Coordinates of C-alpha atoms in Angstrom, one line a residue:
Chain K
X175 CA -14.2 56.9 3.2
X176 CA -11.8 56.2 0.2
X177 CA -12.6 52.7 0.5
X178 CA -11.2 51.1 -3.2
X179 CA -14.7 48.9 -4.6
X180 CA -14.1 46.3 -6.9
X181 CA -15.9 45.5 -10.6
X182 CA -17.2 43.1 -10.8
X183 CA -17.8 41.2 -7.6
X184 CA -17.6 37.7 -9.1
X185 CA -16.1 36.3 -12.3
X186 CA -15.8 33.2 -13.9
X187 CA -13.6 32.4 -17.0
X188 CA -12.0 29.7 -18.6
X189 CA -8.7 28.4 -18.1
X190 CA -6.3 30.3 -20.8
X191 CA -8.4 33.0 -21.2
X192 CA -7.7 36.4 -19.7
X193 CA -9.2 37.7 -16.3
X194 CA -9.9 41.7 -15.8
X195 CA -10.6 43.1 -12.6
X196 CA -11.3 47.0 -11.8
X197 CA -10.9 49.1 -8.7
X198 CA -12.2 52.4 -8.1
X199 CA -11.5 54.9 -5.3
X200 CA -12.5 57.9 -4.1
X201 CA -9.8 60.0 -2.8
X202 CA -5.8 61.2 -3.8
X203 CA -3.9 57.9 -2.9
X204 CA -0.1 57.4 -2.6
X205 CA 0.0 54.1 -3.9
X206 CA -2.7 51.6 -4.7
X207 CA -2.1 47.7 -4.1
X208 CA -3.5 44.2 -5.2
X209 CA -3.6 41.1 -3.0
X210 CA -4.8 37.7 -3.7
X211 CA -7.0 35.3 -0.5
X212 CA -7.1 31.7 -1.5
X213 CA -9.9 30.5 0.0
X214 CA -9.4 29.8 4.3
X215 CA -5.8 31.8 4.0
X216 CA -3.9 35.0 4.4
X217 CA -3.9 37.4 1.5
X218 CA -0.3 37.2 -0.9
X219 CA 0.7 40.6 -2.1
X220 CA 0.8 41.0 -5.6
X221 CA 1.5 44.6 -7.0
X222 CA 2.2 48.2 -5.7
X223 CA 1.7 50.6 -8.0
X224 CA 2.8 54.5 -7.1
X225 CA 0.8 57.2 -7.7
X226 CA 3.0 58.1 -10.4
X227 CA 3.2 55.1 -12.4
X228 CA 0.6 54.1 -15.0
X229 CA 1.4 50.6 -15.1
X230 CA 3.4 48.0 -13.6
X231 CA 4.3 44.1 -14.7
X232 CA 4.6 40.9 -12.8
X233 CA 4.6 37.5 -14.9
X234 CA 1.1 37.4 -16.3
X235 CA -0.2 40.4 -14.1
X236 CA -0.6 43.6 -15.2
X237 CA -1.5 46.7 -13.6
X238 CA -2.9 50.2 -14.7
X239 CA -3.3 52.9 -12.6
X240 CA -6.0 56.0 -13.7
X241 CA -5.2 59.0 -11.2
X242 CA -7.2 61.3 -13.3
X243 CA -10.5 58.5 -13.2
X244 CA -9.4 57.0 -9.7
X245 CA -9.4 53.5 -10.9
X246 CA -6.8 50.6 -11.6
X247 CA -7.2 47.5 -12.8
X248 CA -5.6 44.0 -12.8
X249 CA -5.2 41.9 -16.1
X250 CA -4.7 38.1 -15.5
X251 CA -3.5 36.8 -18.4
X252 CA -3.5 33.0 -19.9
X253 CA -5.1 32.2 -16.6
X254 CA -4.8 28.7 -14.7
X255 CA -7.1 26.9 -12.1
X256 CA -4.8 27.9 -9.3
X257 CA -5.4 31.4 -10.1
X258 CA -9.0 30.8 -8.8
X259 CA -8.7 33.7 -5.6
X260 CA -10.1 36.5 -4.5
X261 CA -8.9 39.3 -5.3
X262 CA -8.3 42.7 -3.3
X263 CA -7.2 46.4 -4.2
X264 CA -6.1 48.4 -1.4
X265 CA -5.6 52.0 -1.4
X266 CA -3.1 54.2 0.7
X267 CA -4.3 58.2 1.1
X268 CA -2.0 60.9 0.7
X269 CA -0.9 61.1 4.4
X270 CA -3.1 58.1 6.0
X271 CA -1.4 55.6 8.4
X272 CA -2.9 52.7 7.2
X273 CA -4.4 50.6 3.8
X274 CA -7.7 50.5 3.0
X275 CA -9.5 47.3 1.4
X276 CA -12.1 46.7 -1.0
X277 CA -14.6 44.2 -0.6
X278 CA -13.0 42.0 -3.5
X279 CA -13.7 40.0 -6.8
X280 CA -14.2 36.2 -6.4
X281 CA -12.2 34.9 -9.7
X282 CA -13.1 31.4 -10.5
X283 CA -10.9 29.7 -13.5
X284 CA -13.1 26.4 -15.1
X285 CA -10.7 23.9 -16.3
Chain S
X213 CA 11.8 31.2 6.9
X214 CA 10.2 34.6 7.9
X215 CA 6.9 35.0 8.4
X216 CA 3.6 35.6 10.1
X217 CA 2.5 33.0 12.7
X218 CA -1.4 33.0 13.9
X219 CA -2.9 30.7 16.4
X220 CA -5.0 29.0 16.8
X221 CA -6.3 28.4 14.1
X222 CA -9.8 27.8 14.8
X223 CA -11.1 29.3 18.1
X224 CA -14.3 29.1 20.7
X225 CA -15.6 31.3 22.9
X226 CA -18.3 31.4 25.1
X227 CA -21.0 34.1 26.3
X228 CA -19.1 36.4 28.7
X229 CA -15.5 35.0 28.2
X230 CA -12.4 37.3 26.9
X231 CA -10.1 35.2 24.4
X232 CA -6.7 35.7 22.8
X233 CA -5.8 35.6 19.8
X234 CA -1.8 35.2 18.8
X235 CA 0.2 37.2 16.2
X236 CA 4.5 36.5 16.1
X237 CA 6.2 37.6 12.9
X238 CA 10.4 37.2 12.7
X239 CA 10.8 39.3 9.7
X240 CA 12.0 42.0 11.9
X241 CA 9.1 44.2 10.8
X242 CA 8.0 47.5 12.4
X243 CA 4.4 47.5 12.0
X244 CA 1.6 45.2 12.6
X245 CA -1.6 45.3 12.3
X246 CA -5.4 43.4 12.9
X247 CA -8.0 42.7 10.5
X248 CA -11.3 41.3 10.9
X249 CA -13.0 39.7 8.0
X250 CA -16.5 38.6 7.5
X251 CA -18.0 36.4 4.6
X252 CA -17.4 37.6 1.5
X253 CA -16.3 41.0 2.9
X254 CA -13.1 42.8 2.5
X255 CA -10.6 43.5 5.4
X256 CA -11.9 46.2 8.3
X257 CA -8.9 47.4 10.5
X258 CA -9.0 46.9 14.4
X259 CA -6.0 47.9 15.9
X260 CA -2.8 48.4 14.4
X261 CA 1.3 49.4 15.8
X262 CA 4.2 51.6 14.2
X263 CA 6.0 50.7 17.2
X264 CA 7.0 48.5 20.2
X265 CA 4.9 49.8 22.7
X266 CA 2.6 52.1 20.1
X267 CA -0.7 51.5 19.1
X268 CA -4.0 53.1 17.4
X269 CA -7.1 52.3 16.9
X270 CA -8.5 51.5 13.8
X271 CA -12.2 51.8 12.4
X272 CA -13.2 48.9 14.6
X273 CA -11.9 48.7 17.4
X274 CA -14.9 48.7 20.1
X275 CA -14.6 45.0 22.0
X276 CA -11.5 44.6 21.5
X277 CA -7.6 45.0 23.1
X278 CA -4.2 44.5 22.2
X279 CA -0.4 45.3 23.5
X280 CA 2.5 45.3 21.7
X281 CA 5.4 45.0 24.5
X282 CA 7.5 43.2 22.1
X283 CA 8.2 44.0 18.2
X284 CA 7.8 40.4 17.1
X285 CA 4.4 39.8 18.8
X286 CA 0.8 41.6 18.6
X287 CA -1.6 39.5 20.6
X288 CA -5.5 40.4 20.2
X289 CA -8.2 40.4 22.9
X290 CA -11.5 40.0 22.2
X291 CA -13.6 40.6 24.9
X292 CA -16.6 40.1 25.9
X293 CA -17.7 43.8 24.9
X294 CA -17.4 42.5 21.5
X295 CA -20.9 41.2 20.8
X296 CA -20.7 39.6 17.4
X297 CA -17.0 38.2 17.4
X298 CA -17.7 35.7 15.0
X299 CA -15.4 36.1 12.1
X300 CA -11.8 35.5 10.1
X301 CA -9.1 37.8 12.1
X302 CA -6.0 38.3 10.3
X303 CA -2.8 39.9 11.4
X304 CA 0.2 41.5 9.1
X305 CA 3.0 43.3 9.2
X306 CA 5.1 45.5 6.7
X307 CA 8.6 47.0 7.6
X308 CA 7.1 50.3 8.5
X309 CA 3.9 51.9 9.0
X310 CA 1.9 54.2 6.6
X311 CA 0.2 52.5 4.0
X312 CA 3.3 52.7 1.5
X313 CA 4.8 49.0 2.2
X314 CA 3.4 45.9 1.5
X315 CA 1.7 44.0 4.3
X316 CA 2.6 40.2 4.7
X317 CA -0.2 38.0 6.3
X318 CA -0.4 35.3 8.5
X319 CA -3.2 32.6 7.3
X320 CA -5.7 33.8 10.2
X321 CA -7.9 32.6 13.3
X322 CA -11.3 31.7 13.0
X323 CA -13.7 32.4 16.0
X324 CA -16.6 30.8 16.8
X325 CA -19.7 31.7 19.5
X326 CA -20.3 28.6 21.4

């Protein structure tokens, strides 16, 4: 399985500081994405980054992609109790039909 | 506004019995797909669609049906093959299929063993 795993599996911050969460895969992806589950709810879509991009913006998220490591990572920045989430990478293989999901980092913000 | 519409929202069912869970999206997307989640687990694929009246299975799809006879809706049966049903079931959909769109969700079904 490519299955993307997340680092770490829980983390807990304080509000304004930043928030780093890492995925790591196994296999040659076409694109790698990042979705946020408030608690009891659907997951949001957040990011798609390509296979070749290295990084990609979106307010105060910010995205790296490692092809050569197979791993990307999300950067919260100036983080805010309503970023409190779960947070999900999911992986597309070069010629798959479907996304694969990770098992997720719990992200709690202390105000 | 488009979007994903699941119901119910919390669901019962007892030993033996099939249920049905409801999926309608009117964001005129082409694929769809079901996910089951358990506690603090990521998302396992069930069934998914590239097309009105197409479907695959996914990595777990023992215990459980679907149809899709129409491209807004993708109604999931669990039946009572399914022995441990109990869980968060999620449905999405992205304009096409292949793993290169986003997915939009709908907020999910929660079903319970009686």
């Amino acid at each position: 399985s490519q299955q993307g795993e997340e680092d770490p599996q829980a983390l807990s911050i304080q509000e304004g500081e930043n928030a780093t969460m890492n995925c790591s895969y196994k296999t040659s992806i076409n694109n790698l994405q990042w979705y946020r589950q408030n608690s009891g709810r659907g997951l949001v879509h957040l990011i798609l980054i390509r296979s070749n991009e290295r990084e990609k913006h979106s307010g105060r998220l910010r995205v790296t992609l490692d092809t050569s490591k197979k791993s990307s990572s999300l950067l919260i920045t100036a983080s805010r109790a309503a970023d409190t989430a779960s947070y999900f990478c999911a992986t597309a293989a070069q010629g798959a039909q479907k996304l694969v999901f990770g098992q997720g980092t719990r992200l709690t913000i202390n105000p | 506004d488009g979007g994903i519409t699941q119901s119910p929202k919390y669901l019962f069912r007892k030993e033996g019995q099939n249920v049905t869970l409801s999926c309608e999206q009117n964001l005129n997307h082409d694929a769809m797909y079901w996910y089951r989640q358990d506690p603090g687990q990521g998302l396992r694929l069930i069934y998914y669609s590239q097309i009105v009246n197409d479907f695959q299975k996914g990595d777990i799809a023992e215990g459980y049906s679907v149809s899709r006879e129409k491209k807004e809706s993708f109604p999931l049966t669990v039946t009572s093959a399914q022995k441990n049903p109990t869980a968060f079931y999620l449905c999405a959909s992205s304009v096409t299929g292949g793993g290169n769109q986003p997915q939009h969700f709908g907020d999910g079904t929660r079903l319970s063993i009686l």
